[in-house]
Short mmCIF file of C-alpha atoms in Angstrom, two decimals:
data_model
loop_
_atom_site.label_atom_id
_atom_site.label_comp_id
_atom_site.label_asym_id
_atom_site.label_seq_id
_atom_site.Cartn_x
_atom_site.Cartn_y
_atom_site.Cartn_z
CA MET A 403 -16.09 34.51 -39.56
CA ASP A 404 -12.86 33.36 -37.98
CA LEU A 405 -13.34 32.59 -34.29
CA THR A 406 -9.86 31.26 -33.57
CA PHE A 407 -7.94 32.78 -30.70
CA PRO A 408 -4.14 32.79 -30.94
CA PHE A 409 -3.68 32.66 -27.17
CA LEU A 410 -5.53 29.33 -26.94
CA SER A 411 -2.52 27.27 -27.92
CA THR A 412 -2.22 23.51 -27.52
CA GLY A 413 -0.07 23.84 -24.42
CA LEU A 414 -2.62 26.08 -22.72
CA LEU A 415 -5.46 23.71 -23.57
CA ASN A 416 -3.49 20.78 -22.17
CA LEU A 417 -2.91 22.78 -19.00
CA VAL A 418 -6.64 23.50 -18.69
CA TYR A 419 -7.48 19.84 -19.26
CA GLY A 420 -4.92 18.84 -16.64
CA ILE A 421 -6.40 21.24 -14.08
CA VAL A 422 -9.94 20.03 -14.78
CA ALA A 423 -8.84 16.39 -14.49
CA THR A 424 -7.05 17.11 -11.20
CA VAL A 425 -10.11 18.85 -9.75
CA GLY A 426 -12.29 15.94 -10.87
CA VAL A 427 -10.02 13.40 -9.18
CA LEU A 428 -10.01 15.45 -5.96
CA GLU A 429 -13.81 15.62 -6.00
CA LEU A 430 -14.04 11.86 -6.46
CA LEU A 431 -11.65 11.33 -3.56
CA THR A 432 -13.72 13.69 -1.40
CA LEU A 433 -16.90 11.79 -2.26
CA GLY A 434 -15.11 8.60 -1.26
CA PHE A 435 -14.20 10.05 2.13
CA ILE A 436 -17.78 11.02 3.07
CA PRO A 437 -19.41 7.55 3.25
CA ALA A 438 -16.23 5.95 4.60
CA LEU A 439 -16.07 8.30 7.58
CA LEU A 440 -19.63 7.32 8.57
CA GLN A 441 -18.26 3.94 9.61
CA ARG A 442 -17.80 3.29 13.30
CA ASP A 443 -14.19 3.77 14.48
CA ALA A 444 -13.02 5.00 11.04
CA THR A 445 -10.28 7.66 10.97
CA PRO A 446 -9.56 10.09 8.09
CA LYS A 447 -5.91 9.04 7.79
CA ALA A 448 -6.74 5.34 7.54
CA VAL A 449 -9.57 6.03 5.08
CA GLY A 450 -7.23 8.04 2.86
CA LYS A 451 -4.65 5.25 2.99
CA ALA A 452 -7.29 2.69 2.03
CA ILE A 453 -8.49 4.79 -0.92
CA TYR A 454 -4.89 5.21 -2.09
CA CYS A 455 -4.17 1.47 -1.85
CA TYR A 456 -7.23 0.45 -3.84
CA LEU A 457 -6.60 3.10 -6.50
CA MET A 458 -3.06 1.78 -6.93
CA GLN A 459 -4.40 -1.77 -7.16
CA MET A 460 -6.69 -0.59 -9.97
CA PHE A 461 -3.69 0.98 -11.68
CA GLY A 462 -1.76 -2.28 -11.39
CA ILE A 463 -4.66 -4.25 -12.86
CA LEU A 464 -4.85 -1.74 -15.72
CA LEU A 465 -1.16 -2.21 -16.52
CA MET A 466 -1.50 -6.00 -16.47
CA THR A 467 -4.57 -5.78 -18.72
CA LEU A 468 -2.93 -3.49 -21.27
CA SER A 469 0.09 -5.79 -21.54
CA GLY A 470 -1.61 -9.17 -21.23
CA LEU A 471 -4.46 -8.82 -23.72
CA PRO A 472 -2.26 -7.97 -26.75
CA ALA A 473 0.02 -10.93 -26.00
CA VAL A 474 -2.90 -13.37 -25.76
CA GLY A 475 -4.51 -11.87 -28.86
CA SER A 476 -1.34 -12.31 -30.90
CA VAL A 477 -1.16 -15.98 -29.94
CA LEU A 478 -4.81 -16.69 -30.82
CA ALA A 479 -4.68 -14.72 -34.07
CA GLY A 480 -1.44 -16.33 -35.19
CA LEU A 481 0.49 -13.07 -35.23
CA SER A 482 4.05 -12.68 -34.06
CA TYR A 483 5.67 -9.59 -32.60
CA SER A 484 9.35 -8.88 -32.32
CA SER A 485 11.27 -9.93 -29.24
CA SER A 486 11.56 -6.32 -28.07
CA VAL A 487 7.76 -5.93 -28.13
CA TYR A 488 7.26 -9.08 -26.05
CA LEU A 489 9.94 -7.89 -23.64
CA ALA A 490 8.20 -4.52 -23.28
CA LEU A 491 4.86 -6.24 -22.63
CA LEU A 492 6.50 -8.48 -20.04
CA ILE A 493 8.06 -5.50 -18.25
CA ILE A 494 4.71 -3.67 -18.15
CA PHE A 495 2.92 -6.79 -16.86
CA THR A 496 5.56 -7.37 -14.18
CA LEU A 497 5.40 -3.76 -13.03
CA GLY A 498 1.60 -3.91 -12.81
CA GLY A 499 1.75 -7.14 -10.83
CA LEU A 500 4.27 -5.74 -8.37
CA ILE A 501 2.20 -2.58 -7.86
CA PHE A 502 -0.93 -4.66 -7.28
CA LEU A 503 0.67 -7.11 -4.84
CA TRP A 504 2.50 -4.42 -2.88
CA HIS A 505 -0.56 -2.26 -2.27
CA GLU A 506 -2.74 -5.28 -1.58
CA ASN A 507 -0.33 -6.26 1.19
CA VAL A 508 -0.41 -2.70 2.57
CA SER A 509 -4.22 -2.61 2.54
CA HIS A 510 -4.42 -5.67 4.80
CA ALA A 511 -2.74 -3.68 7.60
CA ILE A 512 -5.56 -1.08 7.62
CA ASP A 513 -8.37 -1.59 10.11
CA GLU A 514 -11.54 -3.08 8.69
CA ALA A 515 -13.75 -0.13 9.63
CA SER A 516 -11.65 2.34 7.61
CA ARG A 517 -11.32 0.18 4.50
CA ALA A 518 -14.87 -1.22 4.38
CA VAL A 519 -16.38 1.41 2.06
CA PRO A 520 -13.32 1.85 -0.25
CA PHE A 521 -13.07 -1.93 -0.58
CA ALA A 522 -16.79 -2.18 -1.38
CA ILE A 523 -16.41 0.40 -4.18
CA TYR A 524 -13.29 -1.35 -5.51
CA TYR A 525 -14.88 -4.79 -5.26
CA TYR A 526 -18.17 -4.00 -6.98
CA THR A 527 -16.49 -1.87 -9.65
CA PHE A 528 -14.60 -4.87 -11.00
CA LYS A 529 -17.59 -7.14 -10.45
CA THR A 530 -19.70 -4.81 -12.60
CA ILE A 531 -17.01 -4.54 -15.29
CA GLY A 532 -16.67 -8.32 -15.46
CA PHE A 533 -20.40 -8.94 -15.79
CA VAL A 534 -20.83 -6.22 -18.43
CA LEU A 535 -17.90 -7.56 -20.47
CA MET A 536 -19.23 -11.11 -20.38
CA SER A 537 -22.76 -10.07 -21.35
CA THR A 538 -21.82 -7.69 -24.17
CA THR A 539 -19.18 -9.92 -25.75
CA LEU A 540 -21.45 -12.98 -25.63
CA LEU A 541 -24.23 -10.97 -27.23
CA PHE A 542 -21.79 -9.68 -29.86
CA LEU A 543 -20.64 -13.20 -30.74
CA ILE A 544 -24.19 -14.52 -31.10
CA LEU A 545 -25.48 -11.59 -33.16
CA THR A 546 -22.41 -11.58 -35.38
CA MET A 547 -22.81 -15.27 -36.23
CA LEU A 548 -26.52 -14.80 -36.94
CA LEU A 549 -26.39 -11.60 -38.99
CA HIS A 550 -22.99 -11.70 -40.74
CA GLN A 551 -22.47 -15.28 -41.80
CA ILE A 552 -20.85 -14.49 -45.17
CA GLU A 553 -18.76 -11.39 -44.45
CA LEU A 554 -16.87 -12.79 -41.46
CA GLU A 555 -13.09 -12.72 -41.36
CA PRO A 556 -11.10 -15.72 -40.12
CA THR A 557 -9.96 -13.94 -36.93
CA TRP A 558 -13.16 -12.03 -36.12
CA TRP A 559 -13.76 -14.08 -32.99
CA VAL A 560 -10.40 -13.39 -31.32
CA SER A 561 -11.07 -10.01 -29.68
CA PRO A 562 -14.60 -10.76 -28.35
CA THR A 563 -13.46 -14.14 -27.07
CA ILE A 564 -10.54 -12.59 -25.19
CA PHE A 565 -12.79 -9.97 -23.60
CA PHE A 566 -15.38 -12.63 -22.74
CA PHE A 567 -12.86 -14.72 -20.81
CA TYR A 568 -11.38 -11.59 -19.26
CA GLY A 569 -14.82 -10.59 -17.98
CA GLY A 570 -15.30 -14.12 -16.67
CA LEU A 571 -11.97 -13.89 -14.86
CA LEU A 572 -13.03 -10.62 -13.21
CA SER A 573 -16.41 -12.07 -12.22
CA TRP A 574 -14.82 -15.20 -10.78
CA SER A 575 -12.17 -13.19 -8.90
CA THR A 576 -14.84 -11.03 -7.24
CA ARG A 577 -16.90 -13.99 -6.03
CA TRP A 578 -16.81 -14.74 -2.32
CA PRO A 579 -17.99 -18.12 -1.04
CA TYR A 580 -21.12 -18.12 1.09
CA GLY A 581 -20.33 -17.52 4.74
CA HIS A 582 -17.04 -15.73 4.08
CA HIS A 583 -16.28 -12.91 6.53
CA LEU A 584 -15.98 -10.47 3.60
CA ASN A 585 -19.35 -11.41 2.14
CA PHE A 586 -21.31 -8.17 2.45
CA GLU A 587 -24.62 -10.02 2.72
CA ASN A 588 -23.48 -11.59 6.01
CA SER A 589 -21.51 -8.67 7.44
CA PRO A 590 -23.57 -5.48 7.20
CA LEU A 591 -21.80 -2.18 7.56
CA SER A 592 -22.12 -0.63 11.01
CA LEU A 593 -22.65 3.08 10.85
CA ARG A 594 -21.36 5.54 13.37
CA PRO A 595 -24.06 6.37 15.97
CA PRO A 596 -25.38 9.94 15.99
CA PRO A 597 -23.96 12.25 18.66
CA PRO A 598 -26.03 12.68 21.83
CA PRO A 599 -28.15 15.84 22.01
CA GLN A 600 -26.49 18.73 23.79
CA PRO A 601 -28.41 20.86 26.32
CA ARG A 602 -29.46 24.20 24.93
CA PRO A 603 -27.90 27.18 26.76
CA LEU A 604 -30.17 29.83 28.21
CA PRO A 605 -30.27 33.21 26.46
CA ALA A 606 -28.17 35.96 27.97
CA SER A 607 -31.21 38.19 28.54
CA VAL A 608 -32.85 35.65 30.82
CA SER A 609 -31.34 35.55 34.29
CA LEU A 610 -32.22 33.31 37.13
CA PRO A 611 -33.87 35.04 40.09
CA ALA A 612 -31.75 35.63 43.05
CA LEU A 613 -31.63 32.91 45.60
CA SER A 614 -32.57 35.32 48.31
CA MET A 615 -35.78 36.28 46.52
CA THR A 616 -36.92 32.72 46.03
CA MET A 617 -36.33 31.62 49.58
CA LYS A 618 -38.98 32.61 52.02
CA LYS A 619 -37.87 34.08 55.25
CA PRO A 620 -38.92 32.03 58.25
CA LYS A 621 -41.54 33.61 60.37
CA MET A 622 -40.43 34.63 63.80
CA VAL A 623 -42.74 33.16 66.28
CA GLN A 624 -42.53 34.94 69.53
CA LYS A 625 -43.70 33.10 72.50
CA LYS A 626 -45.61 35.11 74.93
CA ARG A 627 -44.24 34.99 78.29
CA SER A 628 -46.59 33.82 80.81
CA SER A 629 -47.23 36.49 83.25
#
């Protein structure tokens, strides 16, 4: 039985995927706003600016990674690309570096309360990626040498070695010295205090008694005249 639908063309599917991806990005941004706004003295505009700056820094790091790793791999493996390929990789790396440095400079102008949570997410994301890369590539190198001693190619070690040192670079870059003002163990996040309780209004059906009914009239004491 043919279940193909002619109206589900490739362009329509790409449009659906684009809408779903856009909605997913917006939901992630919304989830980033919620914990950031719990900070004391944090404003929505500054929080949004901080999230934007750190996302652009991630994009810059991604561009530098995509252009730097192939160049290093070609040198270690003894391969040679054409001059146009190296020029393209250099342009991509330069663009990524400029994007990263520009938005890093902009993020320093944001107040610390508004960028504390976005920076923590950005910081520990790359710290996690670096540790996972180092652990998995080191395990891959050891297991490959133990289990595949005969079937190894001459350049089998190039890719895992590059990713191992790249993970080490990320781990070293996300390491703060002890006592640094950005060390999260020494500078805990200060949450916004809860609002004070508001007095509950009286129902409309309940009315206060009249002032005249509550006040007692003074008794008139008449003095008897002495006859």
